[in-house]
Amino acid sequence: MRIIETIAEMRKLRRESRRISLVPTMGFLHQGHQRLIAAAANRGGLTVVSIFVNPLQFGPDEDYDRYPRDLARDLVTARSAGADVVFAPAVSEMYPAGVSTTRIELGPITQVLCGRTRPIHFSGVATVVAKLFHIVGPSFAFFGAKDAQQVAVIRRMVRDLNFDVGVVRVPTVREANGLACSSRNRYLTDEERERAGTLFRALTAAERLYAEGERRQAALIDAVLTMVESAAITPEYVEIRSWDCLDPVGATLDERPVLLALAARIGRARLIDNVLLGTDLAE
Ligand code: AMP
């Protein structure tokens, strides 16, 4: 496995390569990332994993400085998952003029759900992913379903700006109690980690109700809220929206599939999770 730290070297390799699959990450790799890398490796061609904690997508009061980092361990994990190349540029390589850089703004899709409390986050994500697409030149890029809004934002950017990149959505990998794997789970105590399993249990309870025929949006959301609050968790949001554009849906769910998404703070961690209702794609 090759480790590349400069844009010039990555571009040279790109010119020599037939087909590239890209897995953008912020490192501190876990089983979710491993699944993305394995899915990319399965496509054939060159599998490139980028590891870059992107300052542009963190708000001023967020965890950029304390975000967990462990490149040595990540290299072992990436290799064993099937990566051919790890692209791990320094911040000064990606943003030589600092963070006051050209930014990609997508509008309303970035301001709903997580965007309400993280107003600059998705513009930062879109900007770094656009840069990575230009630098790495992938035919396919792999993103996790856990970050449903991110997938929607990237798909919209690819469509609006005509990137010739196929965006592949990979199902969420979970810990034994259902908690979605996340680098930020590191912030949880054992007790909080156990309690955090309630988030997915609540989503699956709503999934069951939906499967039994419940189509009232409020009833489905209530079912989630009741379970989450019974575990002494106050969610930041629990919402149902169209899965692709994140548009509001009616009081009665007549379109499918729809996205049921939530965010909650537990201890020092802000956690997100979601399921798709009304599709066989749902996990
Ligand atoms: P991050 O390093 O957290 O920015 O995540 C990098 C990529 O891994 C993103 O596309 C995430 O959606 C994806 N990812 C993170 N957690 C999971 C998970 N539990 N299952 C599947 N993909 C994930």
PDB file of C-alpha atoms and ligand atoms in Angstrom:
ATOM      1  CA  MET A   1       0.000   0.000   0.000  1.00  0.00           C
ATOM      2  CA  ARG A   2       1.307   3.407  -0.982  1.00  0.00           C
ATOM      3  CA  ILE A   3       1.108   6.480   1.242  1.00  0.00           C
ATOM      4  CA  ILE A   4       0.847   9.807  -0.542  1.00  0.00           C
ATOM      5  CA  GLU A   5       1.020  13.187   1.151  1.00  0.00           C
ATOM      6  CA  THR A   6       1.220  15.629  -1.745  1.00  0.00           C
ATOM      7  CA  ILE A   7      -1.305  16.673  -4.356  1.00  0.00           C
ATOM      8  CA  ALA A   8       1.381  16.536  -7.059  1.00  0.00           C
ATOM      9  CA  GLU A   9       2.162  12.881  -6.331  1.00  0.00           C
ATOM     10  CA  MET A  10      -1.529  11.957  -6.149  1.00  0.00           C
ATOM     11  CA  ARG A  11      -2.146  13.614  -9.514  1.00  0.00           C
ATOM     12  CA  LYS A  12       0.788  11.752 -11.075  1.00  0.00           C
ATOM     13  CA  LEU A  13      -0.614   8.437  -9.881  1.00  0.00           C
ATOM     14  CA  ARG A  14      -4.059   9.417 -11.144  1.00  0.00           C
ATOM     15  CA  ARG A  15      -2.699  10.003 -14.634  1.00  0.00           C
ATOM     16  CA  GLU A  16      -1.111   6.541 -14.600  1.00  0.00           C
ATOM     17  CA  SER A  17      -4.244   4.758 -13.331  1.00  0.00           C
ATOM     18  CA  ARG A  18      -7.074   3.330 -15.361  1.00  0.00           C
ATOM     19  CA  ARG A  19      -9.923   3.490 -12.856  1.00  0.00           C
ATOM     20  CA  ILE A  20      -9.974   4.811  -9.300  1.00  0.00           C
ATOM     21  CA  SER A  21     -12.405   4.305  -6.413  1.00  0.00           C
ATOM     22  CA  LEU A  22     -12.208   6.881  -3.630  1.00  0.00           C
ATOM     23  CA  VAL A  23     -13.208   6.544   0.033  1.00  0.00           C
ATOM     24  CA  PRO A  24     -13.017   9.967   1.714  1.00  0.00           C
ATOM     25  CA  THR A  25     -12.545   9.761   5.499  1.00  0.00           C
ATOM     26  CA  MET A  26     -11.346  11.805   8.441  1.00  0.00           C
ATOM     27  CA  GLY A  27      -9.385   8.824   9.770  1.00  0.00           C
ATOM     28  CA  PHE A  28      -9.543   7.078  13.137  1.00  0.00           C
ATOM     29  CA  LEU A  29     -10.831   4.228  11.019  1.00  0.00           C
ATOM     30  CA  HIS A  30     -13.421   1.780  12.343  1.00  0.00           C
ATOM     31  CA  GLN A  31     -15.519  -1.043  10.924  1.00  0.00           C
ATOM     32  CA  GLY A  32     -17.789   1.383   9.071  1.00  0.00           C
ATOM     33  CA  HIS A  33     -14.815   2.772   7.161  1.00  0.00           C
ATOM     34  CA  GLN A  34     -13.561  -0.765   6.588  1.00  0.00           C
ATOM     35  CA  ARG A  35     -16.836  -1.668   4.930  1.00  0.00           C
ATOM     36  CA  LEU A  36     -16.556   1.344   2.621  1.00  0.00           C
ATOM     37  CA  ILE A  37     -12.989   0.428   1.697  1.00  0.00           C
ATOM     38  CA  ALA A  38     -13.968  -3.204   1.058  1.00  0.00           C
ATOM     39  CA  ALA A  39     -16.870  -2.060  -1.154  1.00  0.00           C
ATOM     40  CA  ALA A  40     -14.488   0.187  -3.100  1.00  0.00           C
ATOM     41  CA  ALA A  41     -11.900  -2.586  -3.457  1.00  0.00           C
ATOM     42  CA  ASN A  42     -14.643  -4.866  -4.777  1.00  0.00           C
ATOM     43  CA  ARG A  43     -15.202  -2.519  -7.718  1.00  0.00           C
ATOM     44  CA  GLY A  44     -11.689  -3.247  -8.981  1.00  0.00           C
ATOM     45  CA  GLY A  45      -9.257  -0.563 -10.135  1.00  0.00           C
ATOM     46  CA  LEU A  46      -7.195   1.436  -7.686  1.00  0.00           C
ATOM     47  CA  THR A  47      -8.695   1.934  -4.201  1.00  0.00           C
ATOM     48  CA  VAL A  48      -7.695   5.272  -2.696  1.00  0.00           C
ATOM     49  CA  VAL A  49      -8.595   6.130   0.915  1.00  0.00           C
ATOM     50  CA  SER A  50      -8.186   9.765   1.854  1.00  0.00           C
ATOM     51  CA  ILE A  51      -7.525  10.606   5.486  1.00  0.00           C
ATOM     52  CA  PHE A  52      -7.955  14.284   6.213  1.00  0.00           C
ATOM     53  CA  VAL A  53      -9.552  16.008   9.181  1.00  0.00           C
ATOM     54  CA  ASN A  54     -11.036  18.901   7.278  1.00  0.00           C
ATOM     55  CA  PRO A  55     -11.000  22.138   9.289  1.00  0.00           C
ATOM     56  CA  LEU A  56     -13.497  23.715   6.886  1.00  0.00           C
ATOM     57  CA  GLN A  57     -16.373  21.513   8.073  1.00  0.00           C
ATOM     58  CA  PHE A  58     -16.030  22.224  11.799  1.00  0.00           C
ATOM     59  CA  GLY A  59     -17.817  25.135  13.429  1.00  0.00           C
ATOM     60  CA  PRO A  60     -15.918  27.409  15.836  1.00  0.00           C
ATOM     61  CA  ASP A  61     -17.237  25.577  18.940  1.00  0.00           C
ATOM     62  CA  GLU A  62     -16.852  22.075  17.531  1.00  0.00           C
ATOM     63  CA  ASP A  63     -14.293  19.348  18.112  1.00  0.00           C
ATOM     64  CA  TYR A  64     -11.682  19.983  15.391  1.00  0.00           C
ATOM     65  CA  ASP A  65      -8.791  20.132  17.850  1.00  0.00           C
ATOM     66  CA  ARG A  66      -9.774  17.097  19.878  1.00  0.00           C
ATOM     67  CA  TYR A  67     -11.073  14.998  16.956  1.00  0.00           C
ATOM     68  CA  PRO A  68      -9.330  11.610  17.403  1.00  0.00           C
ATOM     69  CA  ARG A  69      -6.364  10.955  15.111  1.00  0.00           C
ATOM     70  CA  ASP A  70      -4.139   7.871  14.771  1.00  0.00           C
ATOM     71  CA  LEU A  71      -2.523   7.662  11.348  1.00  0.00           C
ATOM     72  CA  ALA A  72      -0.222   4.734  12.197  1.00  0.00           C
ATOM     73  CA  ARG A  73      -3.168   2.562  13.205  1.00  0.00           C
ATOM     74  CA  ASP A  74      -5.253   3.807  10.260  1.00  0.00           C
ATOM     75  CA  LEU A  75      -2.600   2.670   7.790  1.00  0.00           C
ATOM     76  CA  VAL A  76      -2.777  -0.882   9.151  1.00  0.00           C
ATOM     77  CA  THR A  77      -6.602  -0.843   9.050  1.00  0.00           C
ATOM     78  CA  ALA A  78      -6.772   0.617   5.532  1.00  0.00           C
ATOM     79  CA  ARG A  79      -4.323  -1.933   4.173  1.00  0.00           C
ATOM     80  CA  SER A  80      -6.128  -4.890   5.719  1.00  0.00           C
ATOM     81  CA  ALA A  81      -9.473  -3.621   4.347  1.00  0.00           C
ATOM     82  CA  GLY A  82      -8.070  -3.570   0.806  1.00  0.00           C
ATOM     83  CA  ALA A  83      -6.764  -0.031   0.187  1.00  0.00           C
ATOM     84  CA  ASP A  84      -4.047   0.404  -2.450  1.00  0.00           C
ATOM     85  CA  VAL A  85      -3.281   4.011  -1.574  1.00  0.00           C
ATOM     86  CA  VAL A  86      -3.785   6.238   1.456  1.00  0.00           C
ATOM     87  CA  PHE A  87      -3.842   9.908   0.554  1.00  0.00           C
ATOM     88  CA  ALA A  88      -3.118  11.824   3.760  1.00  0.00           C
ATOM     89  CA  PRO A  89      -2.296  15.451   2.988  1.00  0.00           C
ATOM     90  CA  ALA A  90      -1.442  18.064   5.623  1.00  0.00           C
ATOM     91  CA  VAL A  91      -3.855  20.967   6.141  1.00  0.00           C
ATOM     92  CA  SER A  92      -1.254  23.290   4.576  1.00  0.00           C
ATOM     93  CA  GLU A  93      -1.207  21.074   1.467  1.00  0.00           C
ATOM     94  CA  MET A  94      -4.987  21.226   1.047  1.00  0.00           C
ATOM     95  CA  TYR A  95      -5.424  24.861   2.119  1.00  0.00           C
ATOM     96  CA  PRO A  96      -2.119  26.658   1.454  1.00  0.00           C
ATOM     97  CA  ALA A  97      -3.829  30.038   1.759  1.00  0.00           C
ATOM     98  CA  GLY A  98      -5.668  29.080   4.948  1.00  0.00           C
ATOM     99  CA  VAL A  99      -9.331  28.317   5.333  1.00  0.00           C
ATOM    100  CA  SER A 100     -10.600  31.485   3.685  1.00  0.00           C
ATOM    101  CA  THR A 101     -10.862  29.519   0.465  1.00  0.00           C
ATOM    102  CA  THR A 102     -13.414  29.296  -2.342  1.00  0.00           C
ATOM    103  CA  ARG A 103     -16.388  27.390  -0.951  1.00  0.00           C
ATOM    104  CA  ILE A 104     -19.178  25.373  -2.473  1.00  0.00           C
ATOM    105  CA  GLU A 105     -22.600  26.492  -1.271  1.00  0.00           C
ATOM    106  CA  LEU A 106     -25.581  24.264  -2.019  1.00  0.00           C
ATOM    107  CA  GLY A 107     -28.345  26.198  -0.311  1.00  0.00           C
ATOM    108  CA  PRO A 108     -31.356  24.780   1.590  1.00  0.00           C
ATOM    109  CA  ILE A 109     -30.313  21.103   1.546  1.00  0.00           C
ATOM    110  CA  THR A 110     -27.381  22.068   3.809  1.00  0.00           C
ATOM    111  CA  GLN A 111     -29.516  24.064   6.247  1.00  0.00           C
ATOM    112  CA  VAL A 112     -32.046  21.415   7.342  1.00  0.00           C
ATOM    113  CA  LEU A 113     -31.520  18.521   9.809  1.00  0.00           C
ATOM    114  CA  CYS A 114     -27.898  18.754  11.012  1.00  0.00           C
ATOM    115  CA  GLY A 115     -27.438  21.997   9.091  1.00  0.00           C
ATOM    116  CA  ARG A 116     -29.658  23.800  11.543  1.00  0.00           C
ATOM    117  CA  THR A 117     -27.065  23.487  14.314  1.00  0.00           C
ATOM    118  CA  ARG A 118     -24.074  23.098  11.979  1.00  0.00           C
ATOM    119  CA  PRO A 119     -24.718  25.815   9.384  1.00  0.00           C
ATOM    120  CA  ILE A 120     -21.289  25.723   7.693  1.00  0.00           C
ATOM    121  CA  HIS A 121     -20.683  21.992   7.979  1.00  0.00           C
ATOM    122  CA  PHE A 122     -21.991  20.748   4.639  1.00  0.00           C
ATOM    123  CA  SER A 123     -20.473  23.591   2.682  1.00  0.00           C
ATOM    124  CA  GLY A 124     -17.130  22.525   4.199  1.00  0.00           C
ATOM    125  CA  VAL A 125     -17.801  18.878   3.326  1.00  0.00           C
ATOM    126  CA  ALA A 126     -18.830  19.682  -0.247  1.00  0.00           C
ATOM    127  CA  THR A 127     -15.776  21.876  -0.735  1.00  0.00           C
ATOM    128  CA  VAL A 128     -13.272  19.278   0.451  1.00  0.00           C
ATOM    129  CA  VAL A 129     -14.986  16.468  -1.462  1.00  0.00           C
ATOM    130  CA  ALA A 130     -14.932  18.572  -4.650  1.00  0.00           C
ATOM    131  CA  LYS A 131     -11.216  19.163  -4.095  1.00  0.00           C
ATOM    132  CA  LEU A 132     -10.632  15.446  -3.524  1.00  0.00           C
ATOM    133  CA  PHE A 133     -12.560  14.610  -6.694  1.00  0.00           C
ATOM    134  CA  HIS A 134     -10.297  16.975  -8.670  1.00  0.00           C
ATOM    135  CA  ILE A 135      -7.108  15.696  -7.051  1.00  0.00           C
ATOM    136  CA  VAL A 136      -7.859  11.957  -7.050  1.00  0.00           C
ATOM    137  CA  GLY A 137     -10.067  11.728 -10.159  1.00  0.00           C
ATOM    138  CA  PRO A 138     -12.256   8.809  -9.048  1.00  0.00           C
ATOM    139  CA  SER A 139     -14.847   7.036 -11.189  1.00  0.00           C
ATOM    140  CA  PHE A 140     -16.672   6.051  -7.999  1.00  0.00           C
ATOM    141  CA  ALA A 141     -16.737   7.516  -4.497  1.00  0.00           C
ATOM    142  CA  PHE A 142     -18.075   5.662  -1.466  1.00  0.00           C
ATOM    143  CA  PHE A 143     -20.030   7.255   1.376  1.00  0.00           C
ATOM    144  CA  GLY A 144     -21.739   5.787   4.435  1.00  0.00           C
ATOM    145  CA  ALA A 145     -25.530   5.704   4.806  1.00  0.00           C
ATOM    146  CA  LYS A 146     -25.076   6.770   8.448  1.00  0.00           C
ATOM    147  CA  ASP A 147     -24.400  10.275   7.164  1.00  0.00           C
ATOM    148  CA  ALA A 148     -27.568  10.424   5.074  1.00  0.00           C
ATOM    149  CA  GLN A 149     -27.517  14.189   4.654  1.00  0.00           C
ATOM    150  CA  GLN A 150     -23.916  14.029   3.493  1.00  0.00           C
ATOM    151  CA  VAL A 151     -24.858  11.500   0.789  1.00  0.00           C
ATOM    152  CA  ALA A 152     -27.734  13.734  -0.324  1.00  0.00           C
ATOM    153  CA  VAL A 153     -25.479  16.807  -0.417  1.00  0.00           C
ATOM    154  CA  ILE A 154     -22.716  15.054  -2.375  1.00  0.00           C
ATOM    155  CA  ARG A 155     -25.201  13.590  -4.865  1.00  0.00           C
ATOM    156  CA  ARG A 156     -26.675  17.048  -5.384  1.00  0.00           C
ATOM    157  CA  MET A 157     -23.227  18.593  -5.883  1.00  0.00           C
ATOM    158  CA  VAL A 158     -22.233  15.872  -8.358  1.00  0.00           C
ATOM    159  CA  ARG A 159     -25.395  16.487 -10.332  1.00  0.00           C
ATOM    160  CA  ASP A 160     -25.319  20.289 -10.197  1.00  0.00           C
ATOM    161  CA  LEU A 161     -21.612  20.629 -11.013  1.00  0.00           C
ATOM    162  CA  ASN A 162     -21.467  17.706 -13.478  1.00  0.00           C
ATOM    163  CA  PHE A 163     -18.806  15.678 -11.731  1.00  0.00           C
ATOM    164  CA  ASP A 164     -18.283  12.432 -13.623  1.00  0.00           C
ATOM    165  CA  VAL A 165     -18.281  10.393 -10.413  1.00  0.00           C
ATOM    166  CA  GLY A 166     -20.658   7.632  -9.321  1.00  0.00           C
ATOM    167  CA  VAL A 167     -21.684   8.119  -5.688  1.00  0.00           C
ATOM    168  CA  VAL A 168     -22.113   4.780  -3.913  1.00  0.00           C
ATOM    169  CA  ARG A 169     -24.039   4.610  -0.631  1.00  0.00           C
ATOM    170  CA  VAL A 170     -22.816   1.908   1.758  1.00  0.00           C
ATOM    171  CA  PRO A 171     -25.039   0.554   4.581  1.00  0.00           C
ATOM    172  CA  THR A 172     -24.311   1.550   8.168  1.00  0.00           C
ATOM    173  CA  VAL A 173     -22.108  -0.721  10.249  1.00  0.00           C
ATOM    174  CA  ARG A 174     -23.147  -1.014  13.895  1.00  0.00           C
ATOM    175  CA  GLU A 175     -21.766  -2.109  17.222  1.00  0.00           C
ATOM    176  CA  ALA A 176     -23.349  -5.113  18.958  1.00  0.00           C
ATOM    177  CA  ASN A 177     -26.017  -2.962  20.679  1.00  0.00           C
ATOM    178  CA  GLY A 178     -27.029  -1.241  17.442  1.00  0.00           C
ATOM    179  CA  LEU A 179     -25.053   1.967  17.955  1.00  0.00           C
ATOM    180  CA  ALA A 180     -23.688   3.117  14.591  1.00  0.00           C
ATOM    181  CA  CYS A 181     -19.886   2.908  14.500  1.00  0.00           C
ATOM    182  CA  SER A 182     -18.390   6.400  14.615  1.00  0.00           C
ATOM    183  CA  SER A 183     -15.019   7.915  15.394  1.00  0.00           C
ATOM    184  CA  ARG A 184     -16.902  10.099  17.888  1.00  0.00           C
ATOM    185  CA  ASN A 185     -18.052   7.053  19.912  1.00  0.00           C
ATOM    186  CA  ARG A 186     -14.579   7.479  21.410  1.00  0.00           C
ATOM    187  CA  TYR A 187     -16.005  10.356  23.469  1.00  0.00           C
ATOM    188  CA  LEU A 188     -18.571   8.092  25.221  1.00  0.00           C
ATOM    189  CA  THR A 189     -18.182   6.444  28.606  1.00  0.00           C
ATOM    190  CA  ASP A 190     -19.189   2.753  28.820  1.00  0.00           C
ATOM    191  CA  GLU A 191     -22.529   3.728  30.346  1.00  0.00           C
ATOM    192  CA  GLU A 192     -23.213   6.340  27.654  1.00  0.00           C
ATOM    193  CA  ARG A 193     -22.239   3.901  24.923  1.00  0.00           C
ATOM    194  CA  GLU A 194     -24.725   1.363  26.212  1.00  0.00           C
ATOM    195  CA  ARG A 195     -27.456   4.011  26.487  1.00  0.00           C
ATOM    196  CA  ALA A 196     -26.673   5.245  22.979  1.00  0.00           C
ATOM    197  CA  GLY A 197     -27.865   1.877  21.650  1.00  0.00           C
ATOM    198  CA  THR A 198     -31.369   3.217  22.334  1.00  0.00           C
ATOM    199  CA  LEU A 199     -31.108   5.501  19.308  1.00  0.00           C
ATOM    200  CA  PHE A 200     -31.124   2.618  16.842  1.00  0.00           C
ATOM    201  CA  ARG A 201     -33.638   0.626  18.883  1.00  0.00           C
ATOM    202  CA  ALA A 202     -35.980   3.623  18.643  1.00  0.00           C
ATOM    203  CA  LEU A 203     -35.491   3.884  14.886  1.00  0.00           C
ATOM    204  CA  THR A 204     -36.181   0.175  14.439  1.00  0.00           C
ATOM    205  CA  ALA A 205     -39.316   0.475  16.595  1.00  0.00           C
ATOM    206  CA  ALA A 206     -40.596   3.087  14.129  1.00  0.00           C
ATOM    207  CA  GLU A 207     -39.539   0.848  11.276  1.00  0.00           C
ATOM    208  CA  ARG A 208     -41.690  -1.938  12.746  1.00  0.00           C
ATOM    209  CA  LEU A 209     -44.677   0.379  13.091  1.00  0.00           C
ATOM    210  CA  TYR A 210     -44.221   1.452   9.484  1.00  0.00           C
ATOM    211  CA  ALA A 211     -44.053  -2.186   8.384  1.00  0.00           C
ATOM    212  CA  GLU A 212     -47.334  -2.791  10.252  1.00  0.00           C
ATOM    213  CA  GLY A 213     -48.951  -0.033   8.214  1.00  0.00           C
ATOM    214  CA  GLU A 214     -48.509   3.131  10.323  1.00  0.00           C
ATOM    215  CA  ARG A 215     -48.220   6.066   7.906  1.00  0.00           C
ATOM    216  CA  ARG A 216     -48.903   9.030  10.213  1.00  0.00           C
ATOM    217  CA  GLN A 217     -45.693  11.004  10.379  1.00  0.00           C
ATOM    218  CA  ALA A 218     -46.396  12.289  13.894  1.00  0.00           C
ATOM    219  CA  ALA A 219     -47.057   8.800  15.271  1.00  0.00           C
ATOM    220  CA  LEU A 220     -43.787   7.478  13.888  1.00  0.00           C
ATOM    221  CA  ILE A 221     -41.812  10.410  15.267  1.00  0.00           C
ATOM    222  CA  ASP A 222     -43.568  10.101  18.634  1.00  0.00           C
ATOM    223  CA  ALA A 223     -42.588   6.452  18.854  1.00  0.00           C
ATOM    224  CA  VAL A 224     -38.938   7.409  18.412  1.00  0.00           C
ATOM    225  CA  LEU A 225     -39.136  10.338  20.848  1.00  0.00           C
ATOM    226  CA  THR A 226     -40.783   8.244  23.552  1.00  0.00           C
ATOM    227  CA  MET A 227     -38.063   5.607  23.465  1.00  0.00           C
ATOM    228  CA  VAL A 228     -35.192   8.050  23.197  1.00  0.00           C
ATOM    229  CA  GLU A 229     -36.466  10.215  26.039  1.00  0.00           C
ATOM    230  CA  SER A 230     -37.063   7.166  28.241  1.00  0.00           C
ATOM    231  CA  ALA A 231     -33.298   6.623  28.085  1.00  0.00           C
ATOM    232  CA  ALA A 232     -32.776  10.187  29.348  1.00  0.00           C
ATOM    233  CA  ILE A 233     -31.605  11.357  25.933  1.00  0.00           C
ATOM    234  CA  THR A 234     -32.831  14.690  24.568  1.00  0.00           C
ATOM    235  CA  PRO A 235     -32.664  14.554  20.804  1.00  0.00           C
ATOM    236  CA  GLU A 236     -31.594  17.570  18.794  1.00  0.00           C
ATOM    237  CA  TYR A 237     -34.048  16.499  16.112  1.00  0.00           C
ATOM    238  CA  VAL A 238     -36.123  13.534  14.980  1.00  0.00           C
ATOM    239  CA  GLU A 239     -37.457  14.139  11.479  1.00  0.00           C
ATOM    240  CA  ILE A 240     -38.881  12.435   8.438  1.00  0.00           C
ATOM    241  CA  ARG A 241     -37.935  13.860   5.046  1.00  0.00           C
ATOM    242  CA  SER A 242     -37.686  12.736   1.451  1.00  0.00           C
ATOM    243  CA  TRP A 243     -34.587  10.541   1.275  1.00  0.00           C
ATOM    244  CA  ASP A 244     -32.988  12.155  -1.769  1.00  0.00           C
ATOM    245  CA  CYS A 245     -33.691  15.916  -1.571  1.00  0.00           C
ATOM    246  CA  LEU A 246     -34.454  16.055   2.182  1.00  0.00           C
ATOM    247  CA  ASP A 247     -37.702  17.881   1.437  1.00  0.00           C
ATOM    248  CA  PRO A 248     -40.496  17.935   4.034  1.00  0.00           C
ATOM    249  CA  VAL A 249     -43.109  15.210   3.620  1.00  0.00           C
ATOM    250  CA  GLY A 250     -46.837  15.319   4.342  1.00  0.00           C
ATOM    251  CA  ALA A 251     -48.621  14.388   7.583  1.00  0.00           C
ATOM    252  CA  THR A 252     -49.426  11.039   5.987  1.00  0.00           C
ATOM    253  CA  LEU A 253     -46.527   9.317   4.299  1.00  0.00           C
ATOM    254  CA  ASP A 254     -47.668   8.501   0.817  1.00  0.00           C
ATOM    255  CA  GLU A 255     -44.309   8.590  -0.941  1.00  0.00           C
ATOM    256  CA  ARG A 256     -41.590   6.055  -0.404  1.00  0.00           C
ATOM    257  CA  PRO A 257     -38.921   5.631   0.580  1.00  0.00           C
ATOM    258  CA  VAL A 258     -38.527   8.337   3.222  1.00  0.00           C
ATOM    259  CA  LEU A 259     -35.663   9.117   5.558  1.00  0.00           C
ATOM    260  CA  LEU A 260     -36.207   8.932   9.324  1.00  0.00           C
ATOM    261  CA  ALA A 261     -33.223  10.700  10.847  1.00  0.00           C
ATOM    262  CA  LEU A 262     -32.152  11.840  14.296  1.00  0.00           C
ATOM    263  CA  ALA A 263     -29.335  13.587  16.113  1.00  0.00           C
ATOM    264  CA  ALA A 264     -28.685  13.584  19.848  1.00  0.00           C
ATOM    265  CA  ARG A 265     -26.052  14.644  22.288  1.00  0.00           C
ATOM    266  CA  ILE A 266     -24.923  12.044  24.776  1.00  0.00           C
ATOM    267  CA  GLY A 267     -22.194  13.158  27.132  1.00  0.00           C
ATOM    268  CA  ARG A 268     -19.488  14.799  25.040  1.00  0.00           C
ATOM    269  CA  ALA A 269     -20.617  13.212  21.775  1.00  0.00           C
ATOM    270  CA  ARG A 270     -23.064  14.388  19.154  1.00  0.00           C
ATOM    271  CA  LEU A 271     -24.434  11.261  17.477  1.00  0.00           C
ATOM    272  CA  ILE A 272     -26.547  10.840  14.352  1.00  0.00           C
ATOM    273  CA  ASP A 273     -28.399   7.878  12.899  1.00  0.00           C
ATOM    274  CA  ASN A 274     -31.162   7.127  10.411  1.00  0.00           C
ATOM    275  CA  VAL A 275     -33.164   4.465   8.649  1.00  0.00           C
ATOM    276  CA  LEU A 276     -35.012   4.466   5.360  1.00  0.00           C
ATOM    277  CA  LEU A 277     -38.695   3.626   5.623  1.00  0.00           C
ATOM    278  CA  GLY A 278     -40.424   1.937   2.722  1.00  0.00           C
ATOM    279  CA  THR A 279     -37.521   0.383   0.926  1.00  0.00           C
ATOM    280  CA  ASP A 280     -35.745  -2.943   0.795  1.00  0.00           C
ATOM    281  CA  LEU A 281     -32.532  -0.917   1.025  1.00  0.00           C
ATOM    282  CA  ALA A 282     -33.329  -0.232   4.681  1.00  0.00           C
ATOM    283  CA  GLU A 283     -31.014  -2.067   7.037  1.00  0.00           C
TER     284      GLU A 283
HETATM  285  P1  AMP B   1     -15.796  10.152   8.695  1.00  0.00           P
HETATM  286  O1  AMP B   1     -14.384   9.663   8.826  1.00  0.00           O
HETATM  287  O2  AMP B   1     -16.586  10.071   9.950  1.00  0.00           O
HETATM  288  O3  AMP B   1     -15.884  11.467   7.970  1.00  0.00           O
HETATM  289  O4  AMP B   1     -16.519   9.117   7.735  1.00  0.00           O
HETATM  290  C1  AMP B   1     -15.968   8.789   6.482  1.00  0.00           C
HETATM  291  C2  AMP B   1     -16.978   7.988   5.710  1.00  0.00           C
HETATM  292  O5  AMP B   1     -17.293   6.816   6.432  1.00  0.00           O
HETATM  293  C3  AMP B   1     -18.292   8.731   5.495  1.00  0.00           C
HETATM  294  O6  AMP B   1     -18.767   8.459   4.185  1.00  0.00           O
HETATM  295  C4  AMP B   1     -19.183   8.137   6.530  1.00  0.00           C
HETATM  296  O7  AMP B   1     -20.546   8.180   6.179  1.00  0.00           O
HETATM  297  C5  AMP B   1     -18.689   6.712   6.552  1.00  0.00           C
HETATM  298  N1  AMP B   1     -19.077   6.075   7.810  1.00  0.00           N
HETATM  299  C6  AMP B   1     -18.902   6.564   9.058  1.00  0.00           C
HETATM  300  N2  AMP B   1     -19.446   5.734   9.977  1.00  0.00           N
HETATM  301  C7  AMP B   1     -19.988   4.706   9.289  1.00  0.00           C
HETATM  302  C8  AMP B   1     -20.694   3.522   9.661  1.00  0.00           C
HETATM  303  N3  AMP B   1     -20.963   3.238  10.929  1.00  0.00           N
HETATM  304  N4  AMP B   1     -21.100   2.687   8.688  1.00  0.00           N
HETATM  305  C9  AMP B   1     -20.839   2.970   7.382  1.00  0.00           C
HETATM  306  N5  AMP B   1     -20.168   4.057   6.964  1.00  0.00           N
HETATM  307  C10 AMP B   1     -19.752   4.917   7.906  1.00  0.00           C
END
